[in-house]
PDB file of C-alpha atoms in Angstrom:
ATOM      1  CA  UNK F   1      28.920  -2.685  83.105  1.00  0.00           C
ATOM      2  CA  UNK F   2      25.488  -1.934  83.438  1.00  0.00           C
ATOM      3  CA  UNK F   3      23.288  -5.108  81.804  1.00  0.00           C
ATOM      4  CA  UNK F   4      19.354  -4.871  81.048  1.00  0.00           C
ATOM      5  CA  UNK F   5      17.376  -6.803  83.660  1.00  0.00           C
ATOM      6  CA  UNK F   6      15.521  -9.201  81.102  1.00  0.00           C
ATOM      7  CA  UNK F   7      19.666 -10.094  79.819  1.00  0.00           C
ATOM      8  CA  UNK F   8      20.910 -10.059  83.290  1.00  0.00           C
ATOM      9  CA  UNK F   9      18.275 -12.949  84.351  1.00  0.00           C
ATOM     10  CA  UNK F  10      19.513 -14.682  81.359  1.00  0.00           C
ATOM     11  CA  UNK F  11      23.602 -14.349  82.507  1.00  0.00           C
ATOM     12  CA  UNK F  12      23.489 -15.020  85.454  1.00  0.00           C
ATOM     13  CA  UNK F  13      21.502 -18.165  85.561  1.00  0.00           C
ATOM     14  CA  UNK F  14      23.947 -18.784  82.504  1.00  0.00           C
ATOM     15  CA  UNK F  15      27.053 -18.281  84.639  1.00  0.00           C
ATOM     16  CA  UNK F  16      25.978 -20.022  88.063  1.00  0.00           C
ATOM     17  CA  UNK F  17      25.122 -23.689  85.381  1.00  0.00           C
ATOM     18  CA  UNK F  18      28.349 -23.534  83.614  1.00  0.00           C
ATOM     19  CA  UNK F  19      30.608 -23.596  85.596  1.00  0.00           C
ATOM     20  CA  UNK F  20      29.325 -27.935  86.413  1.00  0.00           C
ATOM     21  CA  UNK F  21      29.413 -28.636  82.960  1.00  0.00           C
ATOM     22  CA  UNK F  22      32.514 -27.917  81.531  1.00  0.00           C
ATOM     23  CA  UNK F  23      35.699 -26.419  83.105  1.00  0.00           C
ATOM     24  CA  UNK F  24      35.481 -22.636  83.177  1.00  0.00           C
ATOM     25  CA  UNK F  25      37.436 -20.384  85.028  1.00  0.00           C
ATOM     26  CA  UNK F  26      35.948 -17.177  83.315  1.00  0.00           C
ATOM     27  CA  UNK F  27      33.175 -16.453  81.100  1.00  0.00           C
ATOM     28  CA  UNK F  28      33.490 -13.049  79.248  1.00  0.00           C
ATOM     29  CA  UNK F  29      31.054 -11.083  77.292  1.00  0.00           C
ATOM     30  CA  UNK F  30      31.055  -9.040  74.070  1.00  0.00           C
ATOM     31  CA  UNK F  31      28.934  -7.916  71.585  1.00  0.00           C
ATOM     32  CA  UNK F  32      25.935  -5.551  71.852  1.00  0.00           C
ATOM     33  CA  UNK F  33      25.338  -6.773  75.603  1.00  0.00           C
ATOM     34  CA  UNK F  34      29.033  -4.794  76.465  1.00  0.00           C
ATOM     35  CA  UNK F  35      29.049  -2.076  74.034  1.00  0.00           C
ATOM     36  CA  UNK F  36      25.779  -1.167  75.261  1.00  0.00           C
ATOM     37  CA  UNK F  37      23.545  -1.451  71.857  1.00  0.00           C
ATOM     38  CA  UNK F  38      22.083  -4.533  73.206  1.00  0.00           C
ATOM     39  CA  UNK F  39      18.233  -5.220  72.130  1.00  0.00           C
ATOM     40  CA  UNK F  40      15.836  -7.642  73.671  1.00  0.00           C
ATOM     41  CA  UNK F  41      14.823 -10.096  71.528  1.00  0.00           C
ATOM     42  CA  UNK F  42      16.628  -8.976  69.286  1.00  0.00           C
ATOM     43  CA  UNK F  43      20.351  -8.648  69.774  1.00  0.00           C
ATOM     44  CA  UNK F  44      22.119 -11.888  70.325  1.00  0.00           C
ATOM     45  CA  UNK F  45      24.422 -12.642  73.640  1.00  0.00           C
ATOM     46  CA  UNK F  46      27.494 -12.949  72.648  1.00  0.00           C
ATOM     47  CA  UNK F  47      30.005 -15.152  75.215  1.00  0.00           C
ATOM     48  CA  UNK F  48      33.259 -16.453  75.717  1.00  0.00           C
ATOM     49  CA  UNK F  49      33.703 -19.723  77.966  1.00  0.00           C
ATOM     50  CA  UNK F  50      37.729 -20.008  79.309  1.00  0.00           C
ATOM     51  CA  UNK F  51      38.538 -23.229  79.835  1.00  0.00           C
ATOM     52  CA  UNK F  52      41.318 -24.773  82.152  1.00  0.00           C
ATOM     53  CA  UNK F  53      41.838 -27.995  79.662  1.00  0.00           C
ATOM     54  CA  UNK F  54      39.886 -28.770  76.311  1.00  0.00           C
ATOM     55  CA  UNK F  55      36.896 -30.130  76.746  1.00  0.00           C
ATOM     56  CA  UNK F  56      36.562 -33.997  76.437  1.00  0.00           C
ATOM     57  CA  UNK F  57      34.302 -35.823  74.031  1.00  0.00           C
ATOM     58  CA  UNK F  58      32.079 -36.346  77.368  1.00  0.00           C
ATOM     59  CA  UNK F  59      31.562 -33.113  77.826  1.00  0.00           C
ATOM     60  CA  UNK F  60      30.970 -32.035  74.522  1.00  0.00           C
ATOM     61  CA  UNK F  61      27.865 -34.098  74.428  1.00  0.00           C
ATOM     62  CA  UNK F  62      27.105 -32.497  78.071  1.00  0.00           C
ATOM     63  CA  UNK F  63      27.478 -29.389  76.513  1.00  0.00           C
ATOM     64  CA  UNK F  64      25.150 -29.462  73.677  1.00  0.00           C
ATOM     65  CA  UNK F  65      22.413 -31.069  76.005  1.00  0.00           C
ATOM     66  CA  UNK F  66      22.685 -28.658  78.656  1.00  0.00           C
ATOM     67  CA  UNK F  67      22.282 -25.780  76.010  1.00  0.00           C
ATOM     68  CA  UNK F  68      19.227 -27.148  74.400  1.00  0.00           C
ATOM     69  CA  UNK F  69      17.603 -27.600  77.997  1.00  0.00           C
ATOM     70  CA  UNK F  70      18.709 -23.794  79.117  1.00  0.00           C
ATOM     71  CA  UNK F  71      16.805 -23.259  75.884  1.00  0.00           C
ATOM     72  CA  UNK F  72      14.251 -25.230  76.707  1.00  0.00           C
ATOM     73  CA  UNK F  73      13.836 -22.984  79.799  1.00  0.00           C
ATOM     74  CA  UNK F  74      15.101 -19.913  79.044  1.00  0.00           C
ATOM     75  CA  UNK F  75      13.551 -19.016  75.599  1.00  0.00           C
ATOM     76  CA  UNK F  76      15.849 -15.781  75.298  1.00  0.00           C
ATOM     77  CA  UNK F  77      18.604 -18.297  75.589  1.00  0.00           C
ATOM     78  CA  UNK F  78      17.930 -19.303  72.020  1.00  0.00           C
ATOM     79  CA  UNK F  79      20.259 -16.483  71.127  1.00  0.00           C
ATOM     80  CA  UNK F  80      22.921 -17.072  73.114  1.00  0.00           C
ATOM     81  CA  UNK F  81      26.258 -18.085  71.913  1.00  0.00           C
ATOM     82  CA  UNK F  82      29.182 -19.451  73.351  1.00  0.00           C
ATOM     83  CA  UNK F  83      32.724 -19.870  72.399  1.00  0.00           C
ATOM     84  CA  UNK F  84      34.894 -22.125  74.739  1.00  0.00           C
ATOM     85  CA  UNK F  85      38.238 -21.910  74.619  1.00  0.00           C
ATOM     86  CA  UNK F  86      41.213 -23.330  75.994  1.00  0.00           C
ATOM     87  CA  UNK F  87      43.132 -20.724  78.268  1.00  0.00           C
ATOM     88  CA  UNK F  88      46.257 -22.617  76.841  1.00  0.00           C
ATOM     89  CA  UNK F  89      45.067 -21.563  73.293  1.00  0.00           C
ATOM     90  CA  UNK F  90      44.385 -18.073  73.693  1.00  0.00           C
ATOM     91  CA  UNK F  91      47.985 -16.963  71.485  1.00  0.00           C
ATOM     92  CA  UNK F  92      46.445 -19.377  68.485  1.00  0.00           C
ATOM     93  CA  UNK F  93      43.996 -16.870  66.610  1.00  0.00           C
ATOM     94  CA  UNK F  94      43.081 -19.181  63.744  1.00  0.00           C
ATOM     95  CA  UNK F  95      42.181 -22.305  65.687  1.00  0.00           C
ATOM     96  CA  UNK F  96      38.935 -23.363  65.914  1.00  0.00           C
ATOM     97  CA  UNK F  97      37.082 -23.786  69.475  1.00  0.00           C
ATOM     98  CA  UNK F  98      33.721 -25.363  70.536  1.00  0.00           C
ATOM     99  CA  UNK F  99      31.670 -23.074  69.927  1.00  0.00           C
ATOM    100  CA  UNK F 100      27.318 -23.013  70.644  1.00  0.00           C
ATOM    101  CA  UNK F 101      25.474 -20.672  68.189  1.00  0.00           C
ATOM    102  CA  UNK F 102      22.237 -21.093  65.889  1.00  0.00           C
ATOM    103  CA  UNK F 103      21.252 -23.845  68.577  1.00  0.00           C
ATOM    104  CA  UNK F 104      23.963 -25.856  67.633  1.00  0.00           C
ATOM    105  CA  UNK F 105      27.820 -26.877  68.660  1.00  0.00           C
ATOM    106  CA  UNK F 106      30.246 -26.619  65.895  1.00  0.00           C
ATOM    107  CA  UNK F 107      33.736 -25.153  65.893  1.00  0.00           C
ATOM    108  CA  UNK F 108      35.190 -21.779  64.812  1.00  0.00           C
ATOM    109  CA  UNK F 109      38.303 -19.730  65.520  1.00  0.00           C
ATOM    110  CA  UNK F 110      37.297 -16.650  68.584  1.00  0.00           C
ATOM    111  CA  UNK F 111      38.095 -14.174  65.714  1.00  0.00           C
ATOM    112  CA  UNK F 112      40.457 -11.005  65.683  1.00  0.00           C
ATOM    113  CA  UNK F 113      37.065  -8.845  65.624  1.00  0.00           C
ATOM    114  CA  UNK F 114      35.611 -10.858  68.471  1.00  0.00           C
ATOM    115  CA  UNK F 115      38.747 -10.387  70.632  1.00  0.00           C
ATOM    116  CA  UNK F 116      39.695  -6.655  69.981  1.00  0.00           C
ATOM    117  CA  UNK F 117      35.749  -6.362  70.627  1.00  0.00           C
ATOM    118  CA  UNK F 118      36.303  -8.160  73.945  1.00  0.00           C
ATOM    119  CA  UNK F 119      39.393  -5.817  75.142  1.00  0.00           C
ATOM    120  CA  UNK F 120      37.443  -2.440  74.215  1.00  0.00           C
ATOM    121  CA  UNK F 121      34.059  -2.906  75.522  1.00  0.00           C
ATOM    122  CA  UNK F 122      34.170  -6.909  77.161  1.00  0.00           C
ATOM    123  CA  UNK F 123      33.855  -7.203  80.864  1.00  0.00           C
ATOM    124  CA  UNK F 124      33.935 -10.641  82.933  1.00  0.00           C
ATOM    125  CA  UNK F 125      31.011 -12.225  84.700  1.00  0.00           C
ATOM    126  CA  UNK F 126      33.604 -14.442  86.533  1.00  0.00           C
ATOM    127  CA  UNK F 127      37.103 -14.885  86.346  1.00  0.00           C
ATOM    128  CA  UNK F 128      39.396 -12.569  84.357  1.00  0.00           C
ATOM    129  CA  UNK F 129      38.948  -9.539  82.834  1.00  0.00           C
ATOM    130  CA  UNK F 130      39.589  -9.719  79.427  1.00  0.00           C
ATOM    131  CA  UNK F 131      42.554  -7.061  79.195  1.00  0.00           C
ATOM    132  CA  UNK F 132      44.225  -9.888  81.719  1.00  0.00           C
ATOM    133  CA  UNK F 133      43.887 -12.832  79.969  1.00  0.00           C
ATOM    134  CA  UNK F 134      43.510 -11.740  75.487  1.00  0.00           C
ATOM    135  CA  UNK F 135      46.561 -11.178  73.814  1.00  0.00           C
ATOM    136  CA  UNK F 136      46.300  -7.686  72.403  1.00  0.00           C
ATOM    137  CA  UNK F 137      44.842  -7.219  68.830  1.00  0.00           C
ATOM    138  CA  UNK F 138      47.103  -4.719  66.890  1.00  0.00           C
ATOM    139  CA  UNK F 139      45.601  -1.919  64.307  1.00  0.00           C
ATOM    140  CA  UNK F 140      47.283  -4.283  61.147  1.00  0.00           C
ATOM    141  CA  UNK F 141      45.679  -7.812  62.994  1.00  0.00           C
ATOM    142  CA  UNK F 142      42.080  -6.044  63.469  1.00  0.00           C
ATOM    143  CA  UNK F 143      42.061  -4.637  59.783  1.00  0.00           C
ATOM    144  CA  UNK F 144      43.137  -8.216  58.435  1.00  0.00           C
ATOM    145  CA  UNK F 145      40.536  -9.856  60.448  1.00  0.00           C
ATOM    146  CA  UNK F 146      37.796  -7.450  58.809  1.00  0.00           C
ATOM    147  CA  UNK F 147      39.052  -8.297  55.325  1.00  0.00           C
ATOM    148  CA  UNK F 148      39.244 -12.413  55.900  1.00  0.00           C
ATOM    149  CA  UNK F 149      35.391 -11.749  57.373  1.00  0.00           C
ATOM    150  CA  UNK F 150      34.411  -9.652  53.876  1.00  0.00           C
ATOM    151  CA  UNK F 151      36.317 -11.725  51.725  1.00  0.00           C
ATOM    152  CA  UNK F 152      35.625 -15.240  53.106  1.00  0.00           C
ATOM    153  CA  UNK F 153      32.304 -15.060  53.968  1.00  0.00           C
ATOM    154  CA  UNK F 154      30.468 -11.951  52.349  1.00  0.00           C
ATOM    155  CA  UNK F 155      31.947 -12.576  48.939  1.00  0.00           C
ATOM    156  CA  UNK F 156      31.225 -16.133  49.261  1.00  0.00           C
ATOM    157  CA  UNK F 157      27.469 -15.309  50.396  1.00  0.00           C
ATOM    158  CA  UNK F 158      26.757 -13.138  47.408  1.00  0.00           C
ATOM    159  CA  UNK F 159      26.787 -16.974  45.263  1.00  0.00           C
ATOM    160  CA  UNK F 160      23.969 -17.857  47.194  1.00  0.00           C
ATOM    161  CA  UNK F 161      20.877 -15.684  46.195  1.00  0.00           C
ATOM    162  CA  UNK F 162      18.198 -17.272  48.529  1.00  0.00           C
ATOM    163  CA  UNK F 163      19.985 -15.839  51.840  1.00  0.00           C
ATOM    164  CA  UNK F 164      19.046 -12.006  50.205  1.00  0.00           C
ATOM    165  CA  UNK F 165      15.276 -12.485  50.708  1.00  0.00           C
ATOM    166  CA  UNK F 166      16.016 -12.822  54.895  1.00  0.00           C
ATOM    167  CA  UNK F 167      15.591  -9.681  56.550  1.00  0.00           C
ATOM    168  CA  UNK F 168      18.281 -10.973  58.974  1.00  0.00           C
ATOM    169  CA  UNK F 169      20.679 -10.642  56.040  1.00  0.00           C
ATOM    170  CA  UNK F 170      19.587  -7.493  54.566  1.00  0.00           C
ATOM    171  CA  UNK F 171      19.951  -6.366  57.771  1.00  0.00           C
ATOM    172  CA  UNK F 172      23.351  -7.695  58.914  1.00  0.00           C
ATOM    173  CA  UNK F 173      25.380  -7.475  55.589  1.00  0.00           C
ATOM    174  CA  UNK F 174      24.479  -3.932  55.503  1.00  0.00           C
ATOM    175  CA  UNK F 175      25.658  -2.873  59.156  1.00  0.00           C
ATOM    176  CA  UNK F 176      28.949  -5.104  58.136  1.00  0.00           C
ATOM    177  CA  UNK F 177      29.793  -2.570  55.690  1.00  0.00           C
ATOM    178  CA  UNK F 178      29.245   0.249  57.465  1.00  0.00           C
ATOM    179  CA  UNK F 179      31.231  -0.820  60.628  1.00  0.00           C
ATOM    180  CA  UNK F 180      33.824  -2.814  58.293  1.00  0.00           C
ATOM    181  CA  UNK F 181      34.629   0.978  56.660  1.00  0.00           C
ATOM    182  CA  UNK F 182      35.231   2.692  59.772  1.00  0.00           C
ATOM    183  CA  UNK F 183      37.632   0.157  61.226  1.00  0.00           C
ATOM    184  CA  UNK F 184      39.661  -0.411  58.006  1.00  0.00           C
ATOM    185  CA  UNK F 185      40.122   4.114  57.890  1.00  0.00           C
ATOM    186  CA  UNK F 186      40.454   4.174  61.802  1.00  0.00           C
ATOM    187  CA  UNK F 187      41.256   0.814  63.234  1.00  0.00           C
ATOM    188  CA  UNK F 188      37.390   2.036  65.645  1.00  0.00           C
ATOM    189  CA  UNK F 189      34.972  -0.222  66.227  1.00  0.00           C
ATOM    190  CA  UNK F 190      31.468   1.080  66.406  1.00  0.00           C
ATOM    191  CA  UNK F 191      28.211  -0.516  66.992  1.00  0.00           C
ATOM    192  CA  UNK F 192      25.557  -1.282  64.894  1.00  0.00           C
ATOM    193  CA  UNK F 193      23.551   1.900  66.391  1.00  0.00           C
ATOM    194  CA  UNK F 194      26.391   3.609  64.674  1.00  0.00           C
ATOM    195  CA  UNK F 195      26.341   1.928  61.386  1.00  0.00           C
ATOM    196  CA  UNK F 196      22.842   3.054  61.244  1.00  0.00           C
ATOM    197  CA  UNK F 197      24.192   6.614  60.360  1.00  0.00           C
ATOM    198  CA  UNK F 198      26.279   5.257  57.857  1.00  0.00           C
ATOM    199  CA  UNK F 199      24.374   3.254  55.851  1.00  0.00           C
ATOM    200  CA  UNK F 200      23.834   6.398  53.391  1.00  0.00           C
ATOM    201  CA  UNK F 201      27.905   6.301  52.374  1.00  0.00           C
ATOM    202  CA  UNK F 202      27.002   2.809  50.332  1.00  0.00           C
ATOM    203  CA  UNK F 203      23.578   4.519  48.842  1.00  0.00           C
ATOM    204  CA  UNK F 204      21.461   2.410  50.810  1.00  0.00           C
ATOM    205  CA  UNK F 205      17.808   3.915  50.168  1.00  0.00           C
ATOM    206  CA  UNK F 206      16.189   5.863  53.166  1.00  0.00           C
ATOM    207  CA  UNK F 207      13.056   3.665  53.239  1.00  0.00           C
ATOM    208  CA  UNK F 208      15.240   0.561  53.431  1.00  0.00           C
ATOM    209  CA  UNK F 209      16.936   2.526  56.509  1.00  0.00           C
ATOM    210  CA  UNK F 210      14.132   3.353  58.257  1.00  0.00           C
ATOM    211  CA  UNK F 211      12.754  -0.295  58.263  1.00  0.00           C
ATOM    212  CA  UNK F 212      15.947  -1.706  59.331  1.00  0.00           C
ATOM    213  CA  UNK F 213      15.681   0.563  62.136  1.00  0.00           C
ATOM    214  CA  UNK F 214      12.263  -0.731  63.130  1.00  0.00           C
ATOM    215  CA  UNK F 215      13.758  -4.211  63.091  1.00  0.00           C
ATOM    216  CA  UNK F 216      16.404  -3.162  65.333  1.00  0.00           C
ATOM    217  CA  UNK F 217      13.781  -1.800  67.718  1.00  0.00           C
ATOM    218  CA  UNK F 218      11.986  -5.242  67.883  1.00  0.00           C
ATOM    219  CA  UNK F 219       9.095  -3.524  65.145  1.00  0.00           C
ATOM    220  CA  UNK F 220       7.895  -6.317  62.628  1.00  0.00           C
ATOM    221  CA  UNK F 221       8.110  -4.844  58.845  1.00  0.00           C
ATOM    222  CA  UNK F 222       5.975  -6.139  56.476  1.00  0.00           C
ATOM    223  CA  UNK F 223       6.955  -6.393  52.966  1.00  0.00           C
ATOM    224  CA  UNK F 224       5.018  -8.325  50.243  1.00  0.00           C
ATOM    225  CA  UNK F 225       6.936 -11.067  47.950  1.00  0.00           C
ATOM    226  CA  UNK F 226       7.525  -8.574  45.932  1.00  0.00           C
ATOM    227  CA  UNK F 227       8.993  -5.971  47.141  1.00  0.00           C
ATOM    228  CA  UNK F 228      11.397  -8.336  48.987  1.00  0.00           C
ATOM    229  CA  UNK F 229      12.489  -9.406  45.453  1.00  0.00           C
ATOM    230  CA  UNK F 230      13.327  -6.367  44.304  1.00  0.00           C
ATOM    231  CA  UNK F 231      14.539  -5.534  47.631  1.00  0.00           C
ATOM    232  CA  UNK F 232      16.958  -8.526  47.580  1.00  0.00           C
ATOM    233  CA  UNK F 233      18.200  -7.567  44.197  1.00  0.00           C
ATOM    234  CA  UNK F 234      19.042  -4.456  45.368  1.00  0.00           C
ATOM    235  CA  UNK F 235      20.979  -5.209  48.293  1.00  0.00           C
ATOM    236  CA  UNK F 236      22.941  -7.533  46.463  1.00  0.00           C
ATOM    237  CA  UNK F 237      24.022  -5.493  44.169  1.00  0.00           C
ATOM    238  CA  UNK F 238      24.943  -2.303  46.974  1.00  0.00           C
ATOM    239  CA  UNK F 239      26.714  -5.328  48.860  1.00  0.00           C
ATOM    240  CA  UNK F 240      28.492  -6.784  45.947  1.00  0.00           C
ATOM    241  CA  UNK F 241      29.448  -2.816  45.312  1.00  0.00           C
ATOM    242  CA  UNK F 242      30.449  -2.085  48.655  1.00  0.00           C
ATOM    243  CA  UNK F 243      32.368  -5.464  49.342  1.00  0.00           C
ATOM    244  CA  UNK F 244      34.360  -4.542  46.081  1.00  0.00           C
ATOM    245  CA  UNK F 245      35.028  -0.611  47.504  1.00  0.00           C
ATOM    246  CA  UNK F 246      35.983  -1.805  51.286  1.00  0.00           C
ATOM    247  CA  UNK F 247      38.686  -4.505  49.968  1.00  0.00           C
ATOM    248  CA  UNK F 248      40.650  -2.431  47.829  1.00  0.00           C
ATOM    249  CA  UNK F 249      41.390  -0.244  51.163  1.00  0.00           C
TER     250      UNK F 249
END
């Protein structure tokens, strides 16, 4: 898989301090970086740490201090995330792993999106492919996982009005749709390059489009207080329409 140079720098140097800090006998990536939407400063790298044995409460703290050092030297690293899980654990879908994201450690399940992502476009930087060591996601586990994602944290998220005035959510609830709709009518993933096309099926305006693909680019959008008001009203509503369409599928 062929990785931008300015991500490359950032994986590799990754991969090579790892592997003294906890126990990992692969480290696979997903996300835009495999599918091959990935955007500089933009798109976030999105990893998954196999572990021999769970990490110890040792290494835990290890963990979180070597992160906010690669940070500290590797700006780009700020987007990185990491789940680490257990190579014994791989079977148990819902439990939840360390996991480094947002520049913090915290624990969440490696999802059924995450892992079908991993076996269609994921490739190893060490260790194990991920075809040789993820249980397969079937066409029924994949469209569950898409509901539990719209119904337990995109329903929950329209209760919280604030989080509509970020352009990162504008942004990301929007492409969630889209790509949520074609893998509920054909069990495809696509990436958000795709959704792009899409965003007209849930009547989302073309202006808003057009700025969401500047933001993709890496182009800043300004928008007065104002207009991201109304903007944020707006969204909420096509989102709290389009949630409502996707989980009656």
């Amino acid at each position: 898989m062929s990785v931008p140079p300015e991500a490359e720098a950032v994986l590799d140097e990754f991969a090579t301090e790892i592997r003294s800090v906890a126990d990992v006998v692969a480290l696979q990536v997903g996300g835009s970086l495999a599918s091959g939407d990935y955007r500089h400063g933009v798109s976030d790298y999105d990893l998954v740490a196999l572990l021999e044995r769970p990490l110890r409460d040792d290494q835990r703290r290890r963990l979180a201090q070597f992160h906010r050092g690669f940070i500290a030297r590797r700006p780009a690293a700020a987007k990185l995330h990491c789940v680490y899980v257990p190579v014994d654990e791989l079977d148990a879908v819902e439990t939840p792993h360390v996991t480094w994201a947002a520049q913090m450690l915290f624990e969440r399940p490696l999802t059924g999106i995450a892992r079908a992502e991993l076996l269609r476009f994921g490739f190893a930087v060490f260790g194990a492919s991920p075809e040789a060591l993820i249980p397969q996601v079937t066409a029924a586990e994949l469209a569950e996982a898409v509901r539990r994602d719209l119904s337990g944290y995109w329903v929950p998220a329209l209760r919280r009005p604030w989080i509509w005035l970020r352009d990162s959510y504008i942004d990301l609830s929007l492409f969630t749709l889209a790509r949520a709709e074609v893998t509920l009518a054909t069990n495809e993933l696509i990436t958000k390059r795709e959704a792009l096309s899409r965003l007209d099926r849930f009547h989302v305006p073309a202006e808003l489009i057009e700025q969401i693909r500047q933001r993709r680019e890496g182009h800043p959008v300004p928008i007065s207080p104002l207009s991201r008001l109304r903007r944020a009203t707006s969204v909420h509503g096509l989102v709290s329409d389009g949630l409502r369409v996707l989980l009656s599928y």
